[in-house]
XYZ file of C-alpha atoms in Angstrom:
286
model
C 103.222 -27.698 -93.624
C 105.609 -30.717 -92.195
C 108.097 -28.963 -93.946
C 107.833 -25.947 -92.466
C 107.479 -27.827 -88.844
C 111.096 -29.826 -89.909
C 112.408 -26.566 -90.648
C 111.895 -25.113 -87.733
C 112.393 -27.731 -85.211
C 115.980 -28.340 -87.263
C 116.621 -24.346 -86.979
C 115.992 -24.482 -82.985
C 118.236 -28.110 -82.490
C 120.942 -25.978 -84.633
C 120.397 -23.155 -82.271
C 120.571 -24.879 -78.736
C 123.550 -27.122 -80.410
C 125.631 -23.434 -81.267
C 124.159 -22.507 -77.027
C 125.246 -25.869 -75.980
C 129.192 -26.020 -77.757
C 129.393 -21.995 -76.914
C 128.386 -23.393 -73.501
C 131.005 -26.296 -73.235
C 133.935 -23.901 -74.302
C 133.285 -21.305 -71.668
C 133.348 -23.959 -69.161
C 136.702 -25.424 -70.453
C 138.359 -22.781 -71.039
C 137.041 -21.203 -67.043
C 138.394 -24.716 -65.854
C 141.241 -24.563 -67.662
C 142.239 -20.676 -66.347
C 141.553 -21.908 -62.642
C 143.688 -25.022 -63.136
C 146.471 -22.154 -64.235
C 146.026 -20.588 -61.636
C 146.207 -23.011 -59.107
C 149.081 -24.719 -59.891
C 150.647 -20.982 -60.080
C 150.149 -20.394 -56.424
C 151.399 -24.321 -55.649
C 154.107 -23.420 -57.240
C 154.815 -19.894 -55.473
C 154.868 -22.086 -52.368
C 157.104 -24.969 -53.038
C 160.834 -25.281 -52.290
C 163.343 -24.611 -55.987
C 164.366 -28.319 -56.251
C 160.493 -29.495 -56.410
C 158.773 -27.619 -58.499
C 158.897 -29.301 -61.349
C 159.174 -32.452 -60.062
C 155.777 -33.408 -59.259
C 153.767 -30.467 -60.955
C 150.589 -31.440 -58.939
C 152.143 -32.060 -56.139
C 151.140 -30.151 -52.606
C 154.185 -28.374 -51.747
C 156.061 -30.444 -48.765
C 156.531 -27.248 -46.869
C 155.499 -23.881 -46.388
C 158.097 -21.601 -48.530
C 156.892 -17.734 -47.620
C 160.565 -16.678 -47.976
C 159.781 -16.755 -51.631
C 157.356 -14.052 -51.700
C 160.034 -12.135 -49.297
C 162.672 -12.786 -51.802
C 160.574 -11.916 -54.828
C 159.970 -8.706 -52.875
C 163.172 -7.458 -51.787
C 165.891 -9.008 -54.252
C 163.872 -8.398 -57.265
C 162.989 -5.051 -56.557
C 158.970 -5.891 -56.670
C 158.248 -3.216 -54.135
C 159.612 -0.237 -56.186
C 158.182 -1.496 -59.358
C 154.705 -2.598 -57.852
C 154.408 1.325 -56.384
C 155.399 2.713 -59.398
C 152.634 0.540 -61.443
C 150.146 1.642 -58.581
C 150.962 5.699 -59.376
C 150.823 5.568 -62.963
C 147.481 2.527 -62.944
C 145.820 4.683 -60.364
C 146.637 7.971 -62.076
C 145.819 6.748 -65.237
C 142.504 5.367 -64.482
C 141.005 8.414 -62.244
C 142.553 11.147 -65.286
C 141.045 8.592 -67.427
C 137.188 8.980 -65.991
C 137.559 12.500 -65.176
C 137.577 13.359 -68.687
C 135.605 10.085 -70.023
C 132.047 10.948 -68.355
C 131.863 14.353 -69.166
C 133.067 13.261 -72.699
C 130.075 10.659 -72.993
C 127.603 12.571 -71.629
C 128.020 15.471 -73.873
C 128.393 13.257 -76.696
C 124.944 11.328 -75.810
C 122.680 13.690 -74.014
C 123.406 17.455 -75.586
C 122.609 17.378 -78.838
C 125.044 19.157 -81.097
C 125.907 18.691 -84.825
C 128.720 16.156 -85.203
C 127.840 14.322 -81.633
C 127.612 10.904 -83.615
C 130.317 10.934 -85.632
C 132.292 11.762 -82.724
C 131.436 8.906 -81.191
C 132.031 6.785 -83.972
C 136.342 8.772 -83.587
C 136.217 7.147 -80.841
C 135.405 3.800 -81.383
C 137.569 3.370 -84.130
C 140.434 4.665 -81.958
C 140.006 1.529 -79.689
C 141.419 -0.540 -82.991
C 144.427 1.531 -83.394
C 147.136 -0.591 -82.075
C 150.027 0.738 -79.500
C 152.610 -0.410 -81.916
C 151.987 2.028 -84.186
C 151.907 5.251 -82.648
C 154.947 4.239 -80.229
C 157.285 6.261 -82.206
C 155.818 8.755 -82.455
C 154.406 9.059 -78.995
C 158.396 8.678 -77.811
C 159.199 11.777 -80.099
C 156.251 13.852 -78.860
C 156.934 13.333 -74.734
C 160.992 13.359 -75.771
C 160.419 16.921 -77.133
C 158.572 18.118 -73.700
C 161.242 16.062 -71.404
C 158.363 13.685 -70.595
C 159.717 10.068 -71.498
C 161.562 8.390 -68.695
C 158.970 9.963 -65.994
C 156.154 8.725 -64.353
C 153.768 11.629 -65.087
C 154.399 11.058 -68.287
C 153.594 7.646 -68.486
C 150.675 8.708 -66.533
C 149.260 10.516 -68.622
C 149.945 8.364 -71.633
C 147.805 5.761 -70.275
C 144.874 8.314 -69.903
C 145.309 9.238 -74.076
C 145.465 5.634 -75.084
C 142.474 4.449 -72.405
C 140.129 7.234 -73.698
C 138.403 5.603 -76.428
C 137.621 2.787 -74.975
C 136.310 4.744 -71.596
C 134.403 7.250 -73.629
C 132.694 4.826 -76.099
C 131.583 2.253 -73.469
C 130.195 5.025 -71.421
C 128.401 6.417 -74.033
C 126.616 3.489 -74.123
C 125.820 3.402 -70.297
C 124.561 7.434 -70.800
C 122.550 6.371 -73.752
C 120.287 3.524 -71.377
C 119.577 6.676 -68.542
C 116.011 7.838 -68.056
C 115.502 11.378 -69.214
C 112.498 12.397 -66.736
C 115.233 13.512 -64.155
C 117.210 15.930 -66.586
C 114.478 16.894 -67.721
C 112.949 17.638 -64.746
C 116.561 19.554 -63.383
C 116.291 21.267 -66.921
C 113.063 23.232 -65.912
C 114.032 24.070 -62.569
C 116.685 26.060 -64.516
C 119.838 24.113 -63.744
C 122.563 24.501 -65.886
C 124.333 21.909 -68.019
C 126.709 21.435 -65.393
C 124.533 21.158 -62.784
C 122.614 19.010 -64.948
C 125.685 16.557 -65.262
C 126.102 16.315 -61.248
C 122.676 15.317 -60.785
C 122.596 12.430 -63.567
C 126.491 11.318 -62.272
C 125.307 9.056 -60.163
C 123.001 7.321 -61.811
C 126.142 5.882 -63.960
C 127.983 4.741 -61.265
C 127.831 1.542 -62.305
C 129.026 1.691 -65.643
C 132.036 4.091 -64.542
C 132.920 1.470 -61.836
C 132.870 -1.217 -64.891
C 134.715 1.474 -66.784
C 137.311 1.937 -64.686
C 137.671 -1.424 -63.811
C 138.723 -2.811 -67.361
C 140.790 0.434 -68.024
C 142.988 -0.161 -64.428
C 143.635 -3.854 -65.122
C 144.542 -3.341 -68.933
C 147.117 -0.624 -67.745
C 148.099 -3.047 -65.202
C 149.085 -5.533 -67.420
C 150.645 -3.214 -70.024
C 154.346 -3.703 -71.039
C 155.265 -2.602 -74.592
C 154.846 1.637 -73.340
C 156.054 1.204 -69.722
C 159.272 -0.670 -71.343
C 159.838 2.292 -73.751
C 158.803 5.322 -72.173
C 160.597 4.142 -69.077
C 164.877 3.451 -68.325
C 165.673 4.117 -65.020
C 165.315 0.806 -62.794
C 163.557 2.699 -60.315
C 160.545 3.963 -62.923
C 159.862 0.566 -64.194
C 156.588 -0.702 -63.867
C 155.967 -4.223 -62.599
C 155.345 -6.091 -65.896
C 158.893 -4.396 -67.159
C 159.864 -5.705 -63.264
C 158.756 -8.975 -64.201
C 160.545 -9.059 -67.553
C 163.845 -8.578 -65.804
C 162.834 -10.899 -63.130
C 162.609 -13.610 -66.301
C 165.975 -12.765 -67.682
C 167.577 -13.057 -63.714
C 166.020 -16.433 -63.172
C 167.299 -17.779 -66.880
C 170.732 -17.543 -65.068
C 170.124 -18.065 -61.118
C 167.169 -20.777 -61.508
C 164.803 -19.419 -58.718
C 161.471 -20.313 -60.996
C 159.508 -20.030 -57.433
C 161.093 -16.696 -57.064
C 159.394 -16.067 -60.814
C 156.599 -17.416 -59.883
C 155.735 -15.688 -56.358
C 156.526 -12.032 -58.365
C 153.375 -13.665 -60.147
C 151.156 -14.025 -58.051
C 152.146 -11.169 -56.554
C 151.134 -8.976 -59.566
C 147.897 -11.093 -60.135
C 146.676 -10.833 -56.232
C 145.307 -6.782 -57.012
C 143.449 -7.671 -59.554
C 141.998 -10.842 -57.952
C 140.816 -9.018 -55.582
C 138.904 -5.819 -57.503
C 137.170 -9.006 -59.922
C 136.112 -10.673 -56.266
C 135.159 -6.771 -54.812
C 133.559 -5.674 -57.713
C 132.397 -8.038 -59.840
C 128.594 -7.372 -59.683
C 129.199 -4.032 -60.089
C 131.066 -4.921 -63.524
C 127.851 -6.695 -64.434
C 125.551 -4.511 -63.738
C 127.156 -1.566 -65.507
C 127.849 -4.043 -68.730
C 124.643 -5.245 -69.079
C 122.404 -1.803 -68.365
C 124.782 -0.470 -70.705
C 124.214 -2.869 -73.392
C 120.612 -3.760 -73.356
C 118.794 -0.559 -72.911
């Protein structure tokens, strides 16, 4: 019996040690981000000649011409509207086709519903590298490559799975008393769908969220779908922002473009963050 009682008490010190250390890293690595971060934005702020010279060092004075600079001379505005087309394009083509998707896939039942699901999923683990050929080939052979639209609509194919199979999972966790009860009032699947819509507001918000800020920060497709200067998207803006300041030196002007591409998504985590929550955690507990 004391055995058992070591046993035990050893198997709950291992557990709260494994809560504890997976406790500890969070917190580093949260610290760690924000220290990034911060310095980032001291940086954006300080005058060429200091930056580096005192790397936690408040910045002596108050440099907005580098934000102006990163703006104008490098082209950021062009490049930052084009990302906002194709992000914002992306994500709403995106859910417009995800939630339908999911719900038929979880709440009408129909042979080969699960398996579907299960296309899907895997098709979050294919990688972009190796379907970029191709894809150039396809959109080359329907004059889509260098255009925006097509871009756009790239992003949709390649943020599907991930949309539909985390909002199947959201769909999934929904009471069924209210379709059912639209069901006997003769509605008809369609109408059915509008009705239960909102209920998953929260997981398309959390949806959407993660789909706009990983086509925000893509490169590798914007880079090859894209050649004219004035269809580049801001990471490909950044990218030739990096191989300007190799030459001129203006690592504030590199820095500033940063923060500048970082400041949109700052502020959807700060605007939506319990809405990302909520639709995460409904989504994956009931």
């Amino acid at each position: 019996m004391e055995s058992v009682l070591e046993l035990g008490a050893a198997k709950r010190g291992a557990r709260l040690a494994s809560k504890g250390f997976g406790r500890l890293f969070v917190w580093v690595w949260v610290l760690f981000s924000l220290a990034m971060l911060a310095w980032l934005i001291l940086a954006a702020f300080k005058r060429n000649n200091t930056v580096f010279r005192d790397l936690w060092a408040l910045p002596d004075s108050n440099e907005l011409q580098n934000f102006s600079d990163a703006w104008d001379l490098l082209n950021l505005a062009q490049t930052t509207l084009n990302s906002l087309l194709t992000v914002g394009g992306g994500t709403a083509l995106t859910m417009a086709v995800a939630a339908p998707a999911a719900y038929a896939l979880t709440r009408m039942r129909f042979r080969g519903a699960s398996p579907m699901v299960s296309f899907f999923a895997l098709g979050i683990g294919v990688p972009v590298h190796a379907i970029i050929i191709p894809l150039f080939v396809g959109l080359s052979e329907v004059n889509l490559t260098n255009s925006l639209w097509g871009l756009t609509l790239t992003y949709m194919g390649v943020s599907m799975p991930f949309a539909v199979f985390l909002m199947t999972g959201f769909f999934r966790s929904l009471p069924s008393e209210l379709e059912e009860a639209a069901v006997v009032e003769g509605a008809s699947p369609l109408r059915v769908f509008s009705v239960m819509l909102p209920l998953a507001r929260p997981g398309m918000v959390a949806s959407a969220l993660i789909v706009a800020v990983g086509l925000w920060n893509e490169f590798l497709l914007a880079l090859v779908l894209t050649y004219d200067e004035g269809k580049r998207t801001i990471g490909v803006g950044l990218l030739n922002t990096f191989g300007a300041m190799r030459y001129t030196s203006n690592w504030v002007g590199l820095f500033a473009s940063v923060v500048i591409m970082l400041t949109p998504l700052i502020i959807l985590y700060t605007w939506l963050s319990r809405r990302i929550i909520e639709g995460l955690t409904v989504g994956a507990t009931k």
